[in-house]
Short mmCIF file of C-alpha atoms in Angstrom, two decimals:
data_model
loop_
_atom_site.label_atom_id
_atom_site.label_comp_id
_atom_site.label_asym_id
_atom_site.label_seq_id
_atom_site.Cartn_x
_atom_site.Cartn_y
_atom_site.Cartn_z
CA MET A 25 2.44 0.40 -29.44
CA THR A 26 -0.17 0.93 -26.78
CA GLU A 27 -2.57 1.90 -29.51
CA LEU A 28 -1.68 -1.28 -31.34
CA ALA A 29 -2.40 -3.59 -28.43
CA GLU A 30 -5.80 -2.05 -27.71
CA GLY A 31 -9.21 -1.92 -29.30
CA HIS A 32 -9.98 -5.63 -29.69
CA ILE A 33 -13.56 -6.70 -29.27
CA VAL A 34 -12.24 -9.38 -26.92
CA LYS A 35 -10.74 -7.35 -24.07
CA GLY A 36 -8.64 -10.26 -22.82
CA TYR A 37 -6.71 -10.08 -26.10
CA ASP A 38 -5.69 -6.48 -25.32
CA VAL A 39 -4.56 -7.62 -21.86
CA ASP A 40 -2.49 -10.48 -23.33
CA LEU A 41 -0.78 -8.31 -25.94
CA THR A 42 -0.10 -5.46 -23.52
CA GLY A 43 1.29 -7.94 -20.99
CA LEU A 44 3.59 -9.41 -23.63
CA ARG A 45 4.89 -6.00 -24.61
CA MET A 46 5.42 -4.91 -20.98
CA LYS A 47 7.33 -8.06 -20.15
CA PHE A 48 9.49 -7.62 -23.25
CA LEU A 49 10.33 -4.05 -22.24
CA GLU A 50 11.14 -5.20 -18.68
CA MET A 51 13.53 -7.76 -20.11
CA GLY A 52 15.01 -5.05 -22.31
CA ALA A 53 15.56 -2.76 -19.32
CA LEU A 54 17.23 -5.57 -17.37
CA VAL A 55 19.54 -6.52 -20.25
CA HIS A 56 20.45 -2.88 -20.89
CA ASP A 57 21.38 -2.54 -17.23
CA GLN A 58 23.46 -5.74 -17.46
CA VAL A 59 25.48 -4.21 -20.29
CA GLN A 60 26.02 -0.91 -18.49
CA ARG A 61 26.85 -2.55 -15.19
CA ALA A 62 29.25 -5.13 -16.66
CA SER A 63 31.11 -2.42 -18.58
CA ARG A 64 31.28 -0.06 -15.63
CA ALA A 65 32.47 -2.86 -13.36
CA LEU A 66 35.32 -3.59 -15.77
CA ILE A 67 36.35 0.05 -16.04
CA GLN A 68 36.20 0.65 -12.28
CA GLY A 69 37.38 -2.77 -11.12
CA ASP A 70 34.18 -3.25 -9.12
CA ALA A 71 33.95 -6.99 -8.39
CA ASP A 72 30.59 -6.76 -6.60
CA SER A 73 28.94 -5.28 -9.69
CA SER A 74 30.43 -8.04 -11.84
CA ARG A 75 29.01 -10.64 -9.45
CA THR A 76 25.60 -8.95 -9.63
CA VAL A 77 25.69 -9.22 -13.42
CA LEU A 78 26.49 -12.94 -13.25
CA ALA A 79 23.82 -13.55 -10.63
CA ARG A 80 21.18 -11.76 -12.68
CA GLU A 81 21.96 -13.66 -15.88
CA ALA A 82 19.56 -16.36 -14.64
CA ARG A 83 16.78 -13.78 -14.63
CA VAL A 84 17.51 -12.85 -18.23
CA ASN A 85 17.15 -16.52 -19.15
CA GLU A 86 13.88 -16.75 -17.21
CA TYR A 87 12.52 -13.81 -19.19
CA ASP A 88 13.60 -15.54 -22.39
CA LEU A 89 11.70 -18.74 -21.53
CA SER A 90 8.70 -16.97 -20.07
CA LEU A 91 8.24 -14.66 -23.08
CA ASP A 92 8.58 -17.62 -25.39
CA GLU A 93 5.85 -19.40 -23.45
CA ASP A 94 3.60 -16.33 -23.54
CA ASN A 95 4.13 -15.98 -27.28
CA ILE A 96 3.25 -19.61 -27.97
CA ALA A 97 0.18 -19.43 -25.73
CA LEU A 98 -0.99 -16.25 -27.45
CA ILE A 99 -0.62 -17.83 -30.90
CA ALA A 100 -2.48 -20.95 -29.76
CA ARG A 101 -5.29 -19.10 -27.99
CA ARG A 102 -5.84 -15.98 -30.09
CA GLN A 103 -4.54 -16.83 -33.58
CA PRO A 104 -3.12 -13.34 -34.07
CA MET A 105 -3.45 -11.79 -37.53
CA GLY A 106 -2.10 -8.67 -39.23
CA SER A 107 -0.31 -6.23 -36.92
CA ASP A 108 -0.99 -8.47 -33.89
CA LEU A 109 0.84 -11.31 -35.61
CA ARG A 110 3.73 -8.98 -36.35
CA VAL A 111 3.87 -7.92 -32.68
CA VAL A 112 4.17 -11.54 -31.60
CA ILE A 113 6.76 -12.46 -34.23
CA SER A 114 8.91 -9.36 -33.79
CA ILE A 115 8.92 -9.75 -30.01
CA ALA A 116 9.92 -13.42 -30.40
CA ARG A 117 12.82 -12.38 -32.63
CA ALA A 118 13.88 -9.45 -30.45
CA VAL A 119 13.83 -11.62 -27.30
CA THR A 120 16.42 -13.91 -28.91
CA ASP A 121 18.61 -10.86 -29.52
CA LEU A 122 18.16 -9.66 -25.93
CA GLU A 123 19.04 -13.06 -24.53
CA ARG A 124 22.29 -13.05 -26.51
CA VAL A 125 23.09 -9.52 -25.37
CA GLY A 126 22.69 -10.91 -21.85
CA ASP A 127 25.28 -13.58 -22.67
CA GLU A 128 27.71 -10.95 -23.95
CA ALA A 129 27.31 -8.97 -20.71
CA LYS A 130 28.07 -12.18 -18.82
CA LYS A 131 31.32 -12.63 -20.79
CA ILE A 132 32.42 -9.11 -19.86
CA ALA A 133 31.60 -9.73 -16.18
CA ARG A 134 33.51 -13.06 -16.16
CA TYR A 135 36.56 -11.37 -17.64
CA SER A 136 36.39 -8.62 -15.01
CA LEU A 137 36.26 -11.10 -12.13
CA LYS A 138 39.11 -13.18 -13.54
CA HIS A 139 41.36 -10.14 -13.80
CA HIS A 140 40.13 -8.43 -10.65
CA GLY A 141 42.87 -6.89 -8.55
CA GLU A 142 45.39 -6.85 -11.38
CA ARG A 143 47.32 -3.66 -11.66
CA ASP A 144 46.51 -1.29 -14.45
CA ILE A 145 49.22 -2.61 -16.74
CA GLN A 146 48.86 -3.50 -20.40
CA PRO A 147 46.66 -4.76 -21.91
CA LEU A 148 44.14 -4.10 -19.11
CA GLY A 149 44.79 -0.38 -19.13
CA GLN A 150 44.32 -0.19 -22.86
CA LEU A 151 41.20 -2.39 -22.66
CA ARG A 152 39.64 -0.12 -20.02
CA ARG A 153 40.20 2.89 -22.24
CA ASP A 154 38.63 1.09 -25.21
CA VAL A 155 35.65 -0.13 -23.19
CA ARG A 156 35.13 3.41 -21.95
CA HIS A 157 34.65 4.41 -25.60
CA MET A 158 32.70 1.42 -26.87
CA ALA A 159 30.38 0.53 -23.97
CA PRO A 160 28.34 3.77 -23.91
CA LEU A 161 27.87 3.48 -27.67
CA ALA A 162 26.72 -0.13 -27.50
CA ALA A 163 24.45 0.50 -24.51
CA SER A 164 22.85 3.58 -26.05
CA MET A 165 22.24 1.74 -29.32
CA LEU A 166 20.47 -0.97 -27.36
CA ARG A 167 18.43 1.56 -25.39
CA ASP A 168 17.42 3.46 -28.52
CA ALA A 169 16.50 0.24 -30.35
CA LEU A 170 14.20 -0.75 -27.48
CA ASP A 171 12.79 2.75 -27.40
CA ALA A 172 12.09 2.61 -31.16
CA PHE A 173 10.37 -0.74 -30.62
CA ASP A 174 8.25 0.67 -27.81
CA ARG A 175 7.25 3.76 -29.78
CA MET A 176 6.98 1.83 -33.08
CA ASP A 177 9.23 4.39 -34.71
CA PRO A 178 10.90 3.14 -37.92
CA LYS A 179 12.88 6.38 -38.35
CA ALA A 180 14.43 6.00 -34.90
CA ALA A 181 15.17 2.36 -35.75
CA VAL A 182 17.04 3.40 -38.90
CA ARG A 183 19.08 5.88 -36.85
CA VAL A 184 20.13 3.04 -34.51
CA ALA A 185 21.23 0.89 -37.45
CA GLU A 186 23.18 3.79 -38.93
CA ARG A 187 25.20 4.12 -35.72
CA ASP A 188 26.47 0.55 -35.91
CA HIS A 189 29.40 1.57 -38.08
CA GLU A 190 30.59 4.01 -35.37
CA LEU A 191 30.85 1.10 -33.00
CA ASN A 192 32.60 -1.01 -35.63
CA THR A 193 35.09 1.80 -36.24
CA GLU A 194 35.83 1.99 -32.51
CA PHE A 195 36.23 -1.78 -32.42
CA HIS A 196 38.75 -1.82 -35.21
CA ALA A 197 40.67 1.08 -33.71
CA ALA A 198 40.81 -0.84 -30.42
CA LEU A 199 42.05 -3.96 -32.20
CA ARG A 200 44.85 -1.96 -33.77
CA SER A 201 46.00 -0.60 -30.43
CA LEU A 202 45.96 -4.10 -28.91
CA VAL A 203 48.06 -5.39 -31.81
CA THR A 204 50.58 -2.67 -31.00
CA VAL A 205 50.68 -3.86 -27.39
CA ALA A 206 51.18 -7.44 -28.60
CA MET A 207 54.10 -6.47 -30.77
CA GLU A 208 55.75 -4.69 -27.86
CA ASP A 209 55.47 -7.74 -25.60
CA PRO A 210 54.39 -11.08 -27.16
CA ARG A 211 54.31 -12.70 -23.67
CA LYS A 212 51.01 -10.86 -23.13
CA LEU A 213 49.34 -12.56 -26.06
CA GLN A 214 46.98 -14.65 -23.91
CA ALA A 215 45.75 -11.59 -22.01
CA ILE A 216 45.40 -9.67 -25.25
CA VAL A 217 43.28 -12.36 -26.88
CA GLU A 218 40.99 -12.32 -23.84
CA SER A 219 40.73 -8.54 -24.16
CA VAL A 220 39.75 -8.89 -27.79
CA LEU A 221 36.89 -11.16 -26.74
CA VAL A 222 35.58 -8.44 -24.41
CA LEU A 223 35.69 -5.87 -27.20
CA LYS A 224 34.05 -8.34 -29.55
CA ALA A 225 31.25 -8.79 -26.99
CA LEU A 226 30.55 -5.04 -27.13
CA GLU A 227 30.67 -5.07 -30.90
CA ARG A 228 28.14 -7.95 -30.93
CA ILE A 229 25.83 -6.03 -28.61
CA GLY A 230 25.73 -3.31 -31.26
CA ASP A 231 24.84 -5.93 -33.88
CA HIS A 232 21.98 -7.19 -31.73
CA ALA A 233 20.73 -3.64 -31.20
CA LYS A 234 20.77 -3.20 -34.98
CA SER A 235 18.90 -6.48 -35.33
CA ILE A 236 16.21 -5.31 -32.88
CA ALA A 237 15.96 -2.09 -34.90
CA ARG A 238 15.30 -4.20 -38.00
CA HIS A 239 12.50 -6.01 -36.18
CA VAL A 240 10.89 -2.60 -35.66
CA ILE A 241 10.64 -2.21 -39.45
CA TYR A 242 8.87 -5.58 -39.67
CA LEU A 243 6.65 -4.69 -36.73
CA VAL A 244 5.49 -1.42 -38.25
CA GLN A 245 5.72 -1.95 -42.00
CA GLY A 246 5.68 -5.72 -42.43
CA ARG A 247 8.95 -5.65 -44.38
CA ASP A 248 11.56 -8.24 -43.46
CA VAL A 249 14.86 -6.36 -43.67
CA ARG A 250 16.99 -8.73 -41.62
CA HIS A 251 19.53 -9.30 -44.38
CA GLU A 252 19.28 -5.89 -46.00
CA ASP A 253 21.54 -2.88 -45.68
CA THR A 254 20.50 0.29 -43.94
CA ALA A 255 19.42 2.02 -47.15
CA VAL A 256 16.82 -0.69 -47.82
CA MET A 257 15.75 -0.51 -44.18
CA ALA A 258 15.11 3.22 -44.60
CA ALA A 259 13.22 2.82 -47.90
CA PRO A 260 9.57 3.79 -47.60
CA PRO A 261 7.06 0.91 -47.67
CA SER A 262 5.96 -0.11 -51.14
CA GLY A 263 2.83 1.41 -52.65
CA ASN A 264 -0.50 -0.16 -53.43
CA ASP A 265 0.30 -1.34 -56.93
CA THR A 266 2.21 -4.45 -55.94
CA ASP A 267 1.14 -7.43 -53.95
CA LYS A 268 4.34 -8.37 -52.19
CA MET B 5 -1.94 0.71 -40.65
CA ASN B 6 -0.31 2.31 -43.65
CA THR B 7 -3.43 4.27 -44.41
CA PRO B 8 -3.50 7.52 -42.50
CA LEU B 9 -6.72 8.52 -40.80
CA THR B 10 -8.19 11.63 -42.32
CA GLU B 11 -8.13 14.63 -40.05
CA GLU B 12 -11.45 16.07 -41.12
CA HIS B 13 -14.58 14.31 -40.07
CA THR B 14 -17.03 15.34 -42.69
CA ALA B 15 -20.53 13.94 -42.73
CA PRO B 16 -20.48 10.58 -44.45
CA ALA B 17 -22.66 11.16 -47.47
CA ALA B 18 -21.87 8.20 -49.65
CA ALA B 19 -21.38 5.71 -46.87
CA PRO B 20 -24.28 5.69 -44.44
CA VAL B 21 -23.37 3.72 -41.33
CA GLU B 22 -26.24 1.57 -40.26
CA ASP B 23 -26.44 0.67 -36.61
CA SER B 24 -26.41 -3.01 -37.41
CA HIS B 25 -23.07 -2.54 -39.12
CA ALA B 26 -21.49 -0.29 -36.55
CA GLY B 27 -19.81 -3.14 -34.71
CA ILE B 28 -19.97 -4.25 -31.11
CA ASN B 29 -17.12 -2.22 -29.73
CA VAL B 30 -17.84 0.97 -31.64
CA LYS B 31 -18.88 3.08 -28.71
CA PRO B 32 -18.03 6.73 -29.33
CA SER B 33 -19.73 8.30 -32.28
CA GLN B 34 -16.41 9.69 -33.53
CA ARG B 35 -15.18 6.18 -34.13
CA LYS B 36 -18.27 5.49 -36.16
CA HIS B 37 -17.46 8.53 -38.26
CA ALA B 38 -13.84 7.54 -38.57
CA ILE B 39 -14.87 4.18 -39.97
CA ALA B 40 -17.30 5.79 -42.38
CA ASP B 41 -14.56 8.19 -43.49
CA LEU B 42 -12.21 5.33 -44.12
CA ALA B 43 -14.81 3.53 -46.16
CA GLN B 44 -15.41 6.74 -48.09
CA GLN B 45 -11.74 7.21 -48.56
CA ALA B 46 -11.76 3.88 -50.38
CA GLY B 47 -14.39 5.53 -52.59
CA GLY B 48 -14.72 2.53 -54.90
CA LYS B 49 -10.97 2.38 -55.22
CA THR B 50 -9.89 -1.01 -53.97
CA VAL B 51 -6.48 -1.38 -52.35
CA GLY B 52 -4.30 -4.16 -53.79
CA VAL B 53 -4.49 -6.04 -57.06
CA VAL B 54 -7.98 -6.94 -58.28
CA SER B 55 -6.89 -8.51 -61.56
CA VAL B 56 -5.18 -11.80 -62.37
CA ASP B 57 -3.64 -13.09 -65.58
CA ASP B 58 -6.12 -14.97 -67.76
CA PRO B 59 -9.10 -14.83 -65.40
CA ILE B 60 -11.98 -17.27 -65.84
CA MET B 61 -14.44 -14.64 -64.64
CA SER B 62 -14.06 -10.91 -64.44
CA ALA B 63 -16.31 -8.38 -62.68
CA LYS B 64 -16.01 -4.71 -63.60
CA GLY B 65 -17.76 -1.84 -61.82
CA VAL B 66 -20.50 -4.05 -60.41
CA ASN B 67 -23.29 -2.43 -58.39
CA VAL B 68 -26.17 -4.32 -56.82
CA TYR B 69 -29.35 -2.67 -55.56
CA TYR B 70 -32.06 -4.37 -53.54
CA GLY B 71 -34.86 -1.88 -54.13
CA ASP B 72 -33.50 1.40 -52.70
CA LYS B 73 -30.65 -0.27 -50.88
CA HIS B 74 -27.31 -0.01 -52.62
CA ALA B 75 -25.85 -3.37 -51.57
CA ILE B 76 -22.50 -3.32 -53.34
CA ARG B 77 -20.73 -0.43 -55.02
CA GLU B 78 -18.41 -0.43 -58.03
CA VAL B 79 -16.84 -3.80 -57.33
CA SER B 80 -14.19 -4.97 -59.78
CA LEU B 81 -12.60 -8.34 -59.19
CA ASP B 82 -11.14 -11.17 -61.27
CA ILE B 83 -11.62 -14.83 -60.47
CA GLY B 84 -8.51 -16.83 -61.34
CA ARG B 85 -8.33 -20.37 -62.67
CA ASN B 86 -7.29 -23.20 -60.37
CA GLN B 87 -7.22 -21.05 -57.31
CA VAL B 88 -9.37 -20.38 -54.29
CA ILE B 89 -10.42 -16.82 -53.57
CA SER B 90 -12.06 -16.09 -50.24
CA MET B 91 -14.46 -13.23 -49.59
CA ILE B 92 -14.45 -11.98 -46.03
CA GLY B 93 -16.05 -9.11 -44.15
CA PRO B 94 -18.62 -8.35 -41.45
CA SER B 95 -22.26 -9.32 -41.90
CA GLY B 96 -24.00 -7.20 -44.50
CA CYS B 97 -20.76 -6.19 -46.21
CA GLY B 98 -21.84 -7.52 -49.60
CA LYS B 99 -19.62 -10.57 -49.90
CA SER B 100 -22.51 -13.02 -50.40
CA THR B 101 -24.26 -10.55 -52.69
CA PHE B 102 -21.17 -10.42 -54.87
CA LEU B 103 -20.86 -14.21 -54.86
CA ARG B 104 -24.48 -14.56 -55.96
CA CYS B 105 -23.85 -12.22 -58.89
CA LEU B 106 -21.40 -14.72 -60.35
CA ASN B 107 -24.10 -17.23 -61.25
CA ARG B 108 -27.00 -14.77 -61.34
CA MET B 109 -28.61 -16.08 -58.18
CA ASN B 110 -29.65 -12.48 -57.50
CA ASP B 111 -32.07 -12.80 -60.43
CA THR B 112 -34.30 -14.84 -58.14
CA ILE B 113 -34.58 -11.98 -55.62
CA GLU B 114 -37.39 -9.56 -56.32
CA GLY B 115 -36.26 -5.94 -56.68
CA ALA B 116 -32.62 -6.91 -57.14
CA ARG B 117 -30.81 -4.96 -59.85
CA VAL B 118 -27.26 -5.53 -61.06
CA THR B 119 -25.24 -3.00 -63.09
CA GLY B 120 -21.69 -3.14 -64.42
CA SER B 121 -20.25 -6.11 -66.23
CA ILE B 122 -19.41 -9.68 -65.31
CA THR B 123 -17.81 -11.82 -67.97
CA MET B 124 -16.97 -15.49 -68.09
CA GLU B 125 -14.28 -16.47 -70.58
CA GLY B 126 -14.76 -12.97 -71.99
CA ARG B 127 -18.53 -13.24 -72.51
CA ASP B 128 -21.05 -11.16 -70.59
CA ILE B 129 -23.09 -13.45 -68.32
CA TYR B 130 -25.79 -10.78 -67.99
CA ASP B 131 -26.31 -10.73 -71.76
CA ARG B 132 -29.97 -11.27 -72.70
CA ARG B 133 -29.01 -14.28 -74.78
CA GLN B 134 -27.31 -15.96 -71.81
CA ASP B 135 -29.14 -19.13 -70.77
CA VAL B 136 -29.18 -18.85 -66.97
CA VAL B 137 -29.61 -22.60 -66.44
CA GLN B 138 -26.55 -23.17 -68.60
CA LEU B 139 -24.63 -20.51 -66.64
CA ARG B 140 -25.45 -22.19 -63.34
CA ALA B 141 -24.20 -25.48 -64.76
CA ARG B 142 -20.86 -23.80 -65.45
CA VAL B 143 -20.85 -21.93 -62.15
CA GLY B 144 -21.99 -24.34 -59.45
CA MET B 145 -22.92 -23.43 -55.94
CA VAL B 146 -22.67 -24.98 -52.46
CA PHE B 147 -24.70 -23.41 -49.69
CA GLN B 148 -24.22 -22.81 -45.99
CA LYS B 149 -26.65 -25.47 -44.86
CA PRO B 150 -26.28 -28.83 -46.60
CA ASN B 151 -29.42 -29.14 -48.74
CA PRO B 152 -29.58 -32.58 -50.36
CA PHE B 153 -32.77 -33.32 -52.28
CA PRO B 154 -35.15 -35.62 -50.39
CA LYS B 155 -34.03 -38.44 -52.66
CA SER B 156 -31.40 -41.16 -52.66
CA ILE B 157 -27.70 -40.43 -52.56
CA TYR B 158 -27.46 -41.70 -56.16
CA GLU B 159 -30.28 -39.47 -57.40
CA ASN B 160 -28.84 -36.41 -55.65
CA VAL B 161 -25.73 -36.72 -57.78
CA SER B 162 -27.39 -37.97 -61.00
CA TYR B 163 -30.11 -35.30 -61.10
CA GLY B 164 -27.95 -32.57 -62.61
CA PRO B 165 -26.24 -34.73 -65.25
CA ARG B 166 -29.66 -36.10 -66.21
CA ILE B 167 -31.36 -32.74 -66.79
CA HIS B 168 -28.30 -31.47 -68.63
CA GLY B 169 -28.16 -34.68 -70.71
CA LEU B 170 -24.56 -35.49 -69.74
CA ALA B 171 -25.03 -39.27 -69.72
CA SER B 172 -26.42 -41.36 -72.57
CA ASP B 173 -27.03 -44.54 -70.61
CA ARG B 174 -27.04 -46.03 -67.16
CA VAL B 175 -23.40 -47.11 -67.34
CA GLU B 176 -22.25 -43.59 -68.09
CA MET B 177 -24.45 -42.22 -65.34
CA ASP B 178 -23.04 -44.72 -62.84
CA GLU B 179 -19.59 -43.57 -63.83
CA ILE B 180 -20.42 -39.88 -63.35
CA VAL B 181 -21.98 -40.61 -59.94
CA GLN B 182 -18.98 -42.62 -58.81
CA THR B 183 -16.41 -40.12 -60.08
CA SER B 184 -18.24 -37.20 -58.51
CA LEU B 185 -18.56 -38.95 -55.15
CA GLN B 186 -14.91 -39.94 -55.32
CA ARG B 187 -13.82 -36.39 -56.06
CA ALA B 188 -15.93 -35.18 -53.18
CA GLY B 189 -14.19 -37.72 -50.95
CA LEU B 190 -17.46 -39.45 -50.10
CA TRP B 191 -17.39 -42.59 -52.25
CA GLU B 192 -15.82 -44.96 -49.72
CA GLU B 193 -18.39 -43.95 -47.10
CA VAL B 194 -21.50 -44.33 -49.27
CA LYS B 195 -20.72 -46.84 -52.05
CA ASP B 196 -22.69 -49.57 -50.27
CA ARG B 197 -25.77 -47.47 -49.62
CA LEU B 198 -26.27 -45.35 -52.73
CA LEU B 199 -30.02 -45.89 -52.65
CA GLN B 200 -30.48 -44.61 -49.12
CA PRO B 201 -31.80 -41.05 -48.73
CA GLY B 202 -29.21 -38.29 -48.89
CA THR B 203 -30.70 -36.88 -45.72
CA SER B 204 -29.64 -40.03 -43.82
CA LEU B 205 -26.02 -38.86 -43.95
CA SER B 206 -24.24 -36.80 -41.29
CA GLY B 207 -23.98 -33.02 -41.77
CA GLY B 208 -20.41 -33.21 -43.07
CA GLN B 209 -21.30 -36.06 -45.43
CA GLN B 210 -24.36 -34.16 -46.65
CA GLN B 211 -22.18 -31.16 -47.45
CA ARG B 212 -19.76 -33.38 -49.40
CA LEU B 213 -22.80 -34.85 -51.18
CA CYS B 214 -23.79 -31.30 -52.18
CA ILE B 215 -20.25 -30.75 -53.47
CA ALA B 216 -20.47 -34.04 -55.41
CA ARG B 217 -23.80 -32.84 -56.83
CA ALA B 218 -22.20 -29.53 -57.85
CA ILE B 219 -19.23 -31.16 -59.60
CA ALA B 220 -21.35 -33.88 -61.29
CA ILE B 221 -22.38 -31.40 -63.98
CA ASP B 222 -18.75 -30.57 -64.68
CA PRO B 223 -18.70 -26.88 -63.73
CA GLU B 224 -15.76 -24.54 -64.26
CA VAL B 225 -16.32 -22.42 -61.17
CA ILE B 226 -17.66 -23.48 -57.77
CA LEU B 227 -19.17 -20.88 -55.46
CA MET B 228 -19.34 -21.75 -51.77
CA ASP B 229 -21.36 -19.66 -49.34
CA GLU B 230 -20.08 -20.47 -45.85
CA PRO B 231 -19.93 -24.18 -46.63
CA CYS B 232 -18.61 -25.17 -43.20
CA SER B 233 -20.53 -22.97 -40.80
CA ALA B 234 -22.95 -25.77 -39.94
CA LEU B 235 -20.22 -28.40 -39.51
CA ASP B 236 -18.04 -29.62 -36.66
CA PRO B 237 -14.25 -29.09 -36.82
CA ILE B 238 -13.48 -32.54 -38.23
CA ALA B 239 -16.11 -32.30 -40.97
CA THR B 240 -14.82 -28.77 -41.63
CA ALA B 241 -11.25 -30.06 -41.99
CA ARG B 242 -12.46 -32.68 -44.51
CA ILE B 243 -14.21 -30.01 -46.59
CA GLU B 244 -11.16 -27.74 -46.45
CA ASP B 245 -8.94 -30.58 -47.57
CA LEU B 246 -11.40 -31.26 -50.38
CA ILE B 247 -11.41 -27.60 -51.45
CA ASP B 248 -7.64 -27.75 -51.73
CA GLU B 249 -7.88 -30.85 -53.97
CA LEU B 250 -10.68 -29.42 -56.11
CA ARG B 251 -8.55 -26.38 -56.84
CA ALA B 252 -6.62 -28.49 -59.37
CA SER B 253 -9.76 -28.71 -61.54
CA TYR B 254 -11.91 -25.70 -60.71
CA ALA B 255 -11.87 -22.04 -59.78
CA ILE B 256 -13.37 -21.74 -56.31
CA CYS B 257 -14.89 -18.69 -54.60
CA ILE B 258 -15.68 -19.10 -50.96
CA VAL B 259 -17.52 -16.75 -48.62
CA THR B 260 -16.55 -17.40 -45.03
CA HIS B 261 -17.00 -15.83 -41.63
CA SER B 262 -13.94 -17.64 -40.36
CA MET B 263 -10.79 -15.70 -41.07
CA GLN B 264 -8.74 -18.72 -40.11
CA GLN B 265 -10.60 -20.69 -42.77
CA ALA B 266 -9.94 -18.00 -45.37
CA ALA B 267 -6.27 -18.05 -44.36
CA ARG B 268 -6.14 -21.84 -44.57
CA VAL B 269 -7.91 -22.52 -47.86
CA SER B 270 -7.45 -19.55 -50.17
CA GLN B 271 -4.67 -18.13 -52.30
CA ARG B 272 -6.34 -14.74 -52.66
CA THR B 273 -8.53 -12.87 -50.22
CA ALA B 274 -11.02 -10.07 -50.84
CA TYR B 275 -12.20 -7.92 -47.94
CA PHE B 276 -15.63 -6.27 -48.23
CA HIS B 277 -16.98 -3.54 -45.97
CA LEU B 278 -20.42 -1.90 -46.19
CA GLY B 279 -20.75 -2.72 -49.88
CA ASP B 280 -17.25 -1.66 -50.89
CA LEU B 281 -14.49 -4.00 -51.93
CA ILE B 282 -11.83 -2.53 -49.67
CA GLU B 283 -8.80 -4.68 -50.32
CA VAL B 284 -7.73 -7.67 -52.41
CA GLY B 285 -4.44 -9.49 -52.26
CA GLU B 286 -2.55 -12.69 -51.80
CA THR B 287 -3.89 -14.38 -48.71
CA ASP B 288 -0.42 -14.58 -47.15
CA ARG B 289 -0.07 -10.83 -47.37
CA ILE B 290 -3.60 -9.90 -46.35
CA PHE B 291 -3.27 -11.77 -43.06
CA THR B 292 0.23 -10.61 -42.20
CA ASN B 293 0.38 -7.12 -43.64
CA PRO B 294 -2.96 -5.69 -44.74
CA ARG B 295 -2.69 -2.21 -46.26
CA HIS B 296 -6.08 -0.75 -45.45
CA LYS B 297 -6.95 0.20 -41.88
CA LEU B 298 -10.40 -1.39 -42.22
CA THR B 299 -8.91 -4.72 -43.30
CA GLU B 300 -6.44 -4.52 -40.43
CA ASP B 301 -9.18 -3.75 -37.90
CA TYR B 302 -11.34 -6.59 -39.16
CA ILE B 303 -8.74 -9.36 -39.31
CA THR B 304 -7.27 -8.45 -35.92
CA GLY B 305 -10.71 -8.52 -34.33
CA ARG B 306 -11.07 -4.83 -33.57
CA PHE B 307 -14.52 -4.46 -35.05
CA GLY B 308 -16.86 -6.58 -36.99
#
């Protein structure tokens, strides 16, 4: 990626593109930490951490607006072409994903604060066990997607996308166990539905990580694979004999 | 980006890198070699699709020499009907040389030699029996600097039809002049002063007058060699809009130094580098996902 931002005759262009990429990675690091912190706070019942997550959500939104502004300014001032254009477009798309991941982390933190101090009875106990399984998966998918973006590594991006089904499997297993809890005591239905929303938030974070991984394919190969399955994502770029 | 750099840096035999072509930011000599290697790697083999269905003109294996200088090498490229193809590349890359082959303008340059074949509607335009004046009537040209004749606006447009005998009387000639000026988007601005000198018009108007002059003789192809480089942005926008309208009736080849212009006006783009046709493709693809490293470096502003 560094190589990609450099080498322009106009040095200020290098500075702009590098700055854009650095800011995007900063936002990525912040959002990744939001996910980890929100999940850990839920598992450990740490209200302070949950409050930190909520307080920092404003910063995620600032990054979203600021990167959007930088992108628009760069398009207006430099008229990026070729790989530079793909950098700008893929960052714009990935920022939208990151901002939504930030929202999911916020949902988890809100849930934690609402149920803070409750004893470890069902469904909270079950939810904590499920989050303990799902959160590291979701967070590592996000981290690896950002890493693939930074290193412009399509193979690593494909590996991230392939892991999404693991997270989905965990999600469905967790749903089944919550349904069991519901059948044992229907009075807990409200709490169970709220728990499902937390699990769904983690499942969505995995989807966004997969989406960022797809943007890596566009960034590097110029192929738009947003609505394609993982096999198409992994397909090598087309040869020279076509013009699409 | 999809083209790997070769590991070995052999001496560039077929592609001598002249200092004037080395680019502003090409500092270390290795980079110079790397570029030469990439050009060599192309080795006359153009990336992308050079052919179109039912081309109006077709160049195959064209070489141009100016004395000892090998200006373009083994260029094959089709010109499609009703579409704009832009030729881009750094100065001295051969794009204008190629353009000038299409109506044999290179014939006028002493020591210029053209090999290979260029056909129009299947017939070789370099055939000895080809009437060059007739060819240039079918393949019109618009130059960088507007160059109206030092005559009236009317005579600028009527000159071509007159020498080619396209009008039998004054009424017909008036009609050709009016239609041509209308097509060039100039009629409304000049209809009340047709007898004033063409040189009294603004630069943008003069260029549209030259386009009117080119289309007055009913060509099939229009060649444009940087038609907007002497114009302000508004006059440029008018010409670009005109090019888009003219596409309905003509095949248009435009050489431009402005990549944004190429992106705006053309459907196909051809990238030339040091006499080689490096890459050809749909304009949308060339500017978002070029396949050759040289194309990528040029359109992103990394050398040139």
